[in-house]
Amino acid sequence: MHTLLGLSSVLLVVLSGYLTLAVLRRLRGWSSRRDLQFLVLMAPIVSLGLAIAGLHHFSGRVCFLRVPPWDQLLGLALPLIMTLVALGGVVLGLVRIALMACVVRRRGLPADGELQSFAAALADRLGVSRPRVLLCAYDHPLALISGFCRPTLLLSTWMVERLDRRELESVLAHELAHAARRDYLVIWLATMLRDAFCYLPTSWIAYRQLQHEKELACDDVAVGLTQRPLALASALAKVWQQSLERPVFGLAQRFVGAGEAIEGRIERLLAARGTSLIGAAQPRSRVVALGAGALGLAGLLALEVVNVIVLLAPMGCGPAAPLRRFF
């Protein structure tokens, strides 16, 4: 029963995640979709909390005397493994952000005043903090934004030398849109949650959607700011062509992403010619999306509690056991 409790708890989280991802098909607003995707990534915390509580509850309980040895072993091993994997995800997330800060600090040099002013003007128009623009001597496409408080924009010399002014403006607007949406913080937390619950398929699906759609959302912001979808499409095409001719991995992929993803972004931008905004979603209230997500999370918690009561009550060690004294 104890093993079944752990497995059923995880199964409930997976099913609720799939249901939430199905609801996403009806939502068009980027912010609403991101909220629910992040909720799917956070939902396994419920099962992890129950697993940690189970470790405390089951250790030394008399109810284990009524179960076979394999159930006792797995009943303790499953929540322990889940806890260790979650801790590993947190540690990996901290290491990842430390490495990113180290790379930006060591490889980046302050850009000239003209480029700084160019980025500052775009930031003012977008309503975000003026970024610190750094350049790194790198003969490959590279553009990324980092920093929780003040954004730091790292560009490779390839981007500055190979893109014309309009293309560079579109790239800067795209990266500053990440700062406006706080994508650096969101994706860092999402990556940590994905690693902490890497055994759940819903975590990977929600994470891939989140990664892909943040680029589309920032494309929309960049086009709305510059009114030049073709300039961004041209910049993406140049970057993609360079990546195909001289493939590289790691940080250089931050702006371009996967091949099929960038191709879809270019086609989407080309289709936006003559419009002021692309992919303009019908307005949806984030309050409604967050409310629905909160209700779903409360429903998941209620199901988990019912699951615990139903499976452990027959052994006399469930939460309802103390109530039997009064009935």
Coordinates of C-alpha atoms in Angstrom, one line a residue:
M1 CA 0.0 0.0 0.0
H2 CA 2.8 2.4 0.8
T3 CA 4.4 1.9 -2.6
L4 CA 1.0 2.3 -4.3
L5 CA 0.5 5.5 -2.4
G6 CA 3.7 7.0 -3.8
L7 CA 3.1 5.9 -7.4
S8 CA -0.6 7.0 -7.3
S9 CA 0.5 10.4 -6.0
V10 CA 2.9 10.9 -8.9
L11 CA 0.2 9.6 -11.3
L12 CA -2.3 12.2 -10.1
V13 CA 0.3 15.0 -10.7
V14 CA 0.9 13.7 -14.2
L15 CA -2.8 13.5 -15.1
S16 CA -3.5 17.0 -13.7
G17 CA -0.5 18.2 -15.7
Y18 CA -1.9 16.8 -19.0
L19 CA -5.3 18.3 -18.2
T20 CA -3.7 21.7 -17.7
L21 CA -1.7 21.4 -20.9
A22 CA -4.9 20.5 -22.7
V23 CA -6.5 23.7 -21.4
L24 CA -3.6 25.7 -23.0
R25 CA -5.0 24.9 -26.4
R26 CA -7.8 27.3 -25.7
L27 CA -5.6 30.2 -24.6
R28 CA -3.9 32.6 -26.9
G29 CA -2.4 35.2 -24.6
W30 CA 1.3 34.6 -24.0
S31 CA 1.2 35.7 -20.3
S32 CA -1.8 33.4 -19.5
R33 CA -0.1 30.5 -21.2
R34 CA 3.1 31.0 -19.4
D35 CA 1.3 31.2 -16.1
L36 CA -0.3 27.8 -16.6
Q37 CA 2.9 26.2 -18.0
F38 CA 4.7 27.3 -14.9
L39 CA 1.9 25.9 -12.8
V40 CA 2.4 22.5 -14.4
L41 CA 6.1 22.7 -13.5
M42 CA 5.3 23.7 -9.9
A43 CA 2.5 21.1 -9.4
P44 CA 4.9 18.2 -8.5
I45 CA 5.9 20.1 -5.4
V46 CA 2.6 18.8 -4.0
S47 CA 3.6 15.2 -4.4
L48 CA 7.1 16.0 -3.2
G49 CA 5.7 17.6 0.0
L50 CA 3.6 14.5 0.6
A51 CA 6.6 12.3 0.0
I52 CA 8.7 14.2 2.6
A53 CA 5.7 14.0 5.0
G54 CA 5.5 10.3 4.2
L55 CA 9.2 9.8 5.2
H56 CA 8.5 11.4 8.5
H57 CA 5.2 9.6 9.1
F58 CA 6.3 6.1 8.0
S59 CA 9.7 5.9 9.7
G60 CA 9.2 3.6 12.7
R61 CA 5.5 3.3 12.3
V62 CA 3.8 0.1 13.5
C63 CA 1.8 -0.1 10.2
F64 CA 5.0 -1.2 8.4
L65 CA 4.8 -4.5 10.4
R66 CA 1.7 -5.4 8.5
V67 CA 3.2 -5.1 5.0
P68 CA 5.7 -7.3 3.1
P69 CA 9.4 -6.3 3.2
W70 CA 9.4 -5.1 -0.4
D71 CA 6.6 -2.7 0.3
Q72 CA 8.4 -1.3 3.3
L73 CA 11.6 -0.9 1.3
L74 CA 9.9 0.8 -1.7
G75 CA 7.7 2.8 0.6
L76 CA 10.7 4.5 2.0
A77 CA 12.9 4.4 -1.1
L78 CA 10.5 6.2 -3.5
P79 CA 10.0 9.4 -1.4
L80 CA 13.7 9.4 -0.5
I81 CA 14.7 9.2 -4.2
M82 CA 12.2 11.9 -5.1
T83 CA 13.7 14.2 -2.4
L84 CA 17.3 13.6 -3.5
V85 CA 16.4 14.2 -7.2
A86 CA 14.7 17.5 -6.2
L87 CA 17.7 18.6 -4.2
G88 CA 19.9 17.7 -7.1
G89 CA 17.8 19.9 -9.4
V90 CA 18.1 22.8 -7.0
V91 CA 21.9 22.4 -6.7
L92 CA 22.2 22.1 -10.5
G93 CA 20.2 25.3 -10.9
L94 CA 22.4 27.2 -8.5
V95 CA 25.5 26.0 -10.4
R96 CA 24.0 26.9 -13.7
I97 CA 23.3 30.5 -12.7
A98 CA 26.8 30.8 -11.2
L99 CA 28.4 29.6 -14.4
M100 CA 26.3 32.0 -16.5
A101 CA 27.3 34.9 -14.3
C102 CA 31.0 33.8 -14.6
V103 CA 30.8 33.5 -18.4
V104 CA 29.2 37.0 -18.8
R105 CA 31.7 38.6 -16.4
R106 CA 34.8 37.0 -17.9
R107 CA 33.9 37.2 -21.6
G108 CA 32.1 40.5 -21.8
L109 CA 33.7 43.9 -22.3
P110 CA 31.8 47.2 -22.1
A111 CA 30.4 48.2 -25.5
D112 CA 31.1 51.6 -27.0
G113 CA 29.0 54.6 -26.1
E114 CA 27.0 54.5 -29.3
L115 CA 25.8 50.9 -28.8
Q116 CA 25.1 51.6 -25.1
S117 CA 23.0 54.6 -26.1
F118 CA 21.2 52.6 -28.8
A119 CA 20.2 49.9 -26.3
A120 CA 19.3 52.5 -23.7
A121 CA 16.9 54.3 -26.1
L122 CA 15.2 51.0 -26.9
A123 CA 14.9 50.2 -23.2
D124 CA 13.3 53.5 -22.5
R125 CA 10.7 53.0 -25.2
L126 CA 10.0 49.5 -23.8
G127 CA 9.8 50.7 -20.3
V128 CA 12.5 48.5 -18.8
S129 CA 15.8 49.3 -16.9
R130 CA 18.6 50.4 -19.2
P131 CA 20.8 47.4 -19.8
R132 CA 24.6 47.1 -19.4
V133 CA 25.7 46.1 -22.9
L134 CA 28.8 43.9 -23.1
L135 CA 30.7 42.6 -26.2
C136 CA 32.6 39.4 -26.5
A137 CA 35.1 38.6 -29.2
Y138 CA 33.3 35.7 -30.8
D139 CA 33.0 34.8 -34.4
H140 CA 29.6 33.2 -34.0
P141 CA 26.1 34.6 -33.4
L142 CA 25.5 35.2 -29.8
A143 CA 22.9 37.4 -28.1
L144 CA 21.6 36.9 -24.6
I145 CA 20.2 38.8 -21.6
S146 CA 21.0 38.0 -18.0
G147 CA 20.5 39.5 -14.6
F148 CA 17.7 39.5 -12.1
C149 CA 17.7 43.2 -11.2
R150 CA 19.6 45.2 -13.8
P151 CA 19.7 43.4 -17.2
T152 CA 23.0 42.7 -18.8
L153 CA 23.0 42.2 -22.6
L154 CA 25.9 40.2 -24.0
L155 CA 26.5 40.4 -27.8
S156 CA 29.2 38.7 -29.9
T157 CA 31.2 40.8 -32.2
W158 CA 29.7 38.8 -35.1
M159 CA 26.3 40.3 -34.3
V160 CA 27.6 43.9 -34.4
E161 CA 29.7 43.3 -37.6
R162 CA 27.3 41.2 -39.7
L163 CA 24.0 42.8 -39.0
D164 CA 22.9 46.2 -40.3
R165 CA 21.4 48.8 -38.0
R166 CA 17.8 47.8 -38.4
E167 CA 18.6 44.1 -37.9
L168 CA 20.6 44.9 -34.8
E169 CA 17.8 47.1 -33.5
S170 CA 15.4 44.2 -33.9
V171 CA 17.7 41.8 -32.1
L172 CA 18.3 44.3 -29.2
A173 CA 14.5 44.8 -29.0
H174 CA 14.0 41.1 -28.8
E175 CA 16.5 40.6 -26.1
L176 CA 15.1 43.6 -24.1
A177 CA 11.7 42.0 -24.4
H178 CA 13.1 39.1 -22.4
A179 CA 14.1 41.5 -19.7
A180 CA 10.6 43.1 -19.8
R181 CA 9.0 39.7 -19.4
R182 CA 11.5 38.6 -16.7
D183 CA 12.3 35.6 -18.8
Y184 CA 15.7 35.1 -17.2
L185 CA 14.2 34.5 -13.8
V186 CA 11.3 32.5 -15.1
I187 CA 13.3 30.2 -17.3
W188 CA 15.9 29.7 -14.6
L189 CA 13.2 28.6 -12.1
A190 CA 11.5 26.5 -14.8
T191 CA 14.7 24.8 -15.6
M192 CA 15.3 24.0 -12.0
L193 CA 11.8 22.6 -11.6
R194 CA 12.2 20.5 -14.7
D195 CA 15.5 19.1 -13.4
A196 CA 13.9 18.5 -9.9
F197 CA 11.1 16.5 -11.4
C198 CA 12.8 15.2 -14.5
Y199 CA 11.0 11.8 -14.1
L200 CA 7.7 13.4 -15.1
P201 CA 6.8 13.8 -18.8
T202 CA 4.6 16.8 -18.1
S203 CA 7.5 18.7 -16.8
W204 CA 9.4 18.2 -20.0
I205 CA 6.4 19.1 -22.2
A206 CA 5.6 22.3 -20.2
Y207 CA 9.3 23.3 -20.3
R208 CA 9.6 22.9 -24.0
Q209 CA 6.5 24.9 -24.6
L210 CA 7.7 27.6 -22.3
Q211 CA 11.1 27.8 -24.0
H212 CA 9.6 28.0 -27.5
E213 CA 6.8 30.4 -26.8
K214 CA 9.0 32.9 -24.9
E215 CA 10.8 33.5 -28.2
L216 CA 7.5 34.0 -30.1
A217 CA 6.3 36.4 -27.4
C218 CA 9.5 38.4 -27.6
D219 CA 9.3 38.5 -31.4
D220 CA 5.9 40.1 -31.0
V221 CA 7.2 42.7 -28.6
A222 CA 10.2 43.5 -30.9
V223 CA 7.9 43.9 -33.9
G224 CA 5.5 46.1 -31.9
L225 CA 8.5 48.2 -30.8
T226 CA 10.3 48.6 -34.1
Q227 CA 7.4 48.0 -36.6
R228 CA 9.9 46.1 -38.7
P229 CA 9.1 42.3 -38.8
L230 CA 11.2 41.8 -41.9
A231 CA 14.3 43.3 -40.2
L232 CA 14.0 40.7 -37.4
A233 CA 13.3 37.9 -40.0
S234 CA 16.4 39.0 -41.9
A235 CA 18.5 38.9 -38.7
L236 CA 17.3 35.5 -37.8
A237 CA 18.0 34.3 -41.4
K238 CA 21.6 35.5 -41.2
V239 CA 22.1 33.9 -37.8
W240 CA 20.5 30.7 -39.0
Q241 CA 22.6 30.5 -42.1
Q242 CA 25.8 31.1 -40.1
S243 CA 24.8 28.4 -37.6
L244 CA 24.2 25.9 -40.5
E245 CA 27.5 26.7 -42.1
R246 CA 29.5 26.6 -38.8
P247 CA 27.4 24.8 -36.3
V248 CA 28.2 25.5 -32.6
F249 CA 26.6 24.5 -29.4
G250 CA 26.0 26.1 -26.0
L251 CA 25.6 29.8 -25.5
A252 CA 25.6 30.5 -29.2
Q253 CA 22.3 28.8 -29.6
R254 CA 20.5 31.2 -27.2
F255 CA 19.2 33.5 -29.8
V256 CA 18.6 31.1 -32.6
G257 CA 17.3 28.0 -30.8
A258 CA 16.6 24.8 -32.7
G259 CA 16.6 24.8 -36.5
E260 CA 12.9 23.9 -37.0
A261 CA 11.9 26.6 -34.3
I262 CA 13.8 29.4 -36.0
E263 CA 12.4 28.4 -39.4
G264 CA 8.9 28.7 -38.0
R265 CA 9.8 32.1 -36.5
I266 CA 11.0 33.4 -39.8
E267 CA 7.9 32.2 -41.6
R268 CA 5.8 33.8 -38.9
L269 CA 7.6 37.1 -39.3
L270 CA 7.3 37.1 -43.1
A271 CA 3.6 36.5 -42.8
A272 CA 3.4 39.6 -40.6
R273 CA 4.5 42.0 -43.4
G274 CA 2.2 45.0 -43.5
T275 CA 0.9 44.6 -39.9
S276 CA 1.9 46.4 -36.8
L277 CA 1.9 43.4 -34.5
I278 CA 2.1 39.7 -35.2
G279 CA 0.3 36.9 -33.5
A280 CA -1.8 39.4 -31.6
A281 CA -3.7 37.3 -29.2
Q282 CA -7.2 38.1 -28.1
P283 CA -7.1 39.7 -24.7
R284 CA -7.4 37.2 -21.9
S285 CA -7.4 38.0 -18.3
R286 CA -4.4 36.7 -16.4
V287 CA -6.5 36.9 -13.3
V288 CA -8.9 34.3 -14.8
A289 CA -6.0 32.1 -15.8
L290 CA -4.3 32.3 -12.4
G291 CA -7.6 31.7 -10.7
A292 CA -8.2 28.6 -12.7
G293 CA -4.7 27.4 -12.0
A294 CA -5.1 28.0 -8.3
L295 CA -8.3 26.1 -8.3
G296 CA -6.7 23.3 -10.2
L297 CA -3.8 23.2 -7.7
A298 CA -6.2 23.1 -4.8
G299 CA -8.1 20.3 -6.5
L300 CA -4.9 18.4 -6.9
L301 CA -4.1 18.8 -3.2
A302 CA -7.6 17.6 -2.2
L303 CA -7.2 14.6 -4.4
E304 CA -3.8 13.8 -2.9
V305 CA -5.3 14.0 0.6
V306 CA -8.2 11.7 -0.4
N307 CA -5.7 9.3 -1.9
V308 CA -3.7 9.2 1.3
I309 CA -6.8 8.6 3.4
V310 CA -8.2 5.9 1.2
L311 CA -4.9 3.9 0.8
L312 CA -3.6 4.1 4.3
A313 CA -6.8 3.9 6.3
P314 CA -7.0 0.0 5.9
M315 CA -3.6 -0.3 7.6
G316 CA -4.6 1.9 10.5
C317 CA -1.8 4.5 9.9
G318 CA -3.5 7.0 7.7
P319 CA -4.5 10.6 8.7
A320 CA -8.0 9.3 9.6
A321 CA -6.7 6.8 12.1
P322 CA -7.0 9.1 15.2
L323 CA -10.7 9.7 14.3
R324 CA -11.5 6.1 14.9
R325 CA -11.1 6.6 18.6
F326 CA -14.2 8.7 18.6
F327 CA -16.4 6.4 16.5

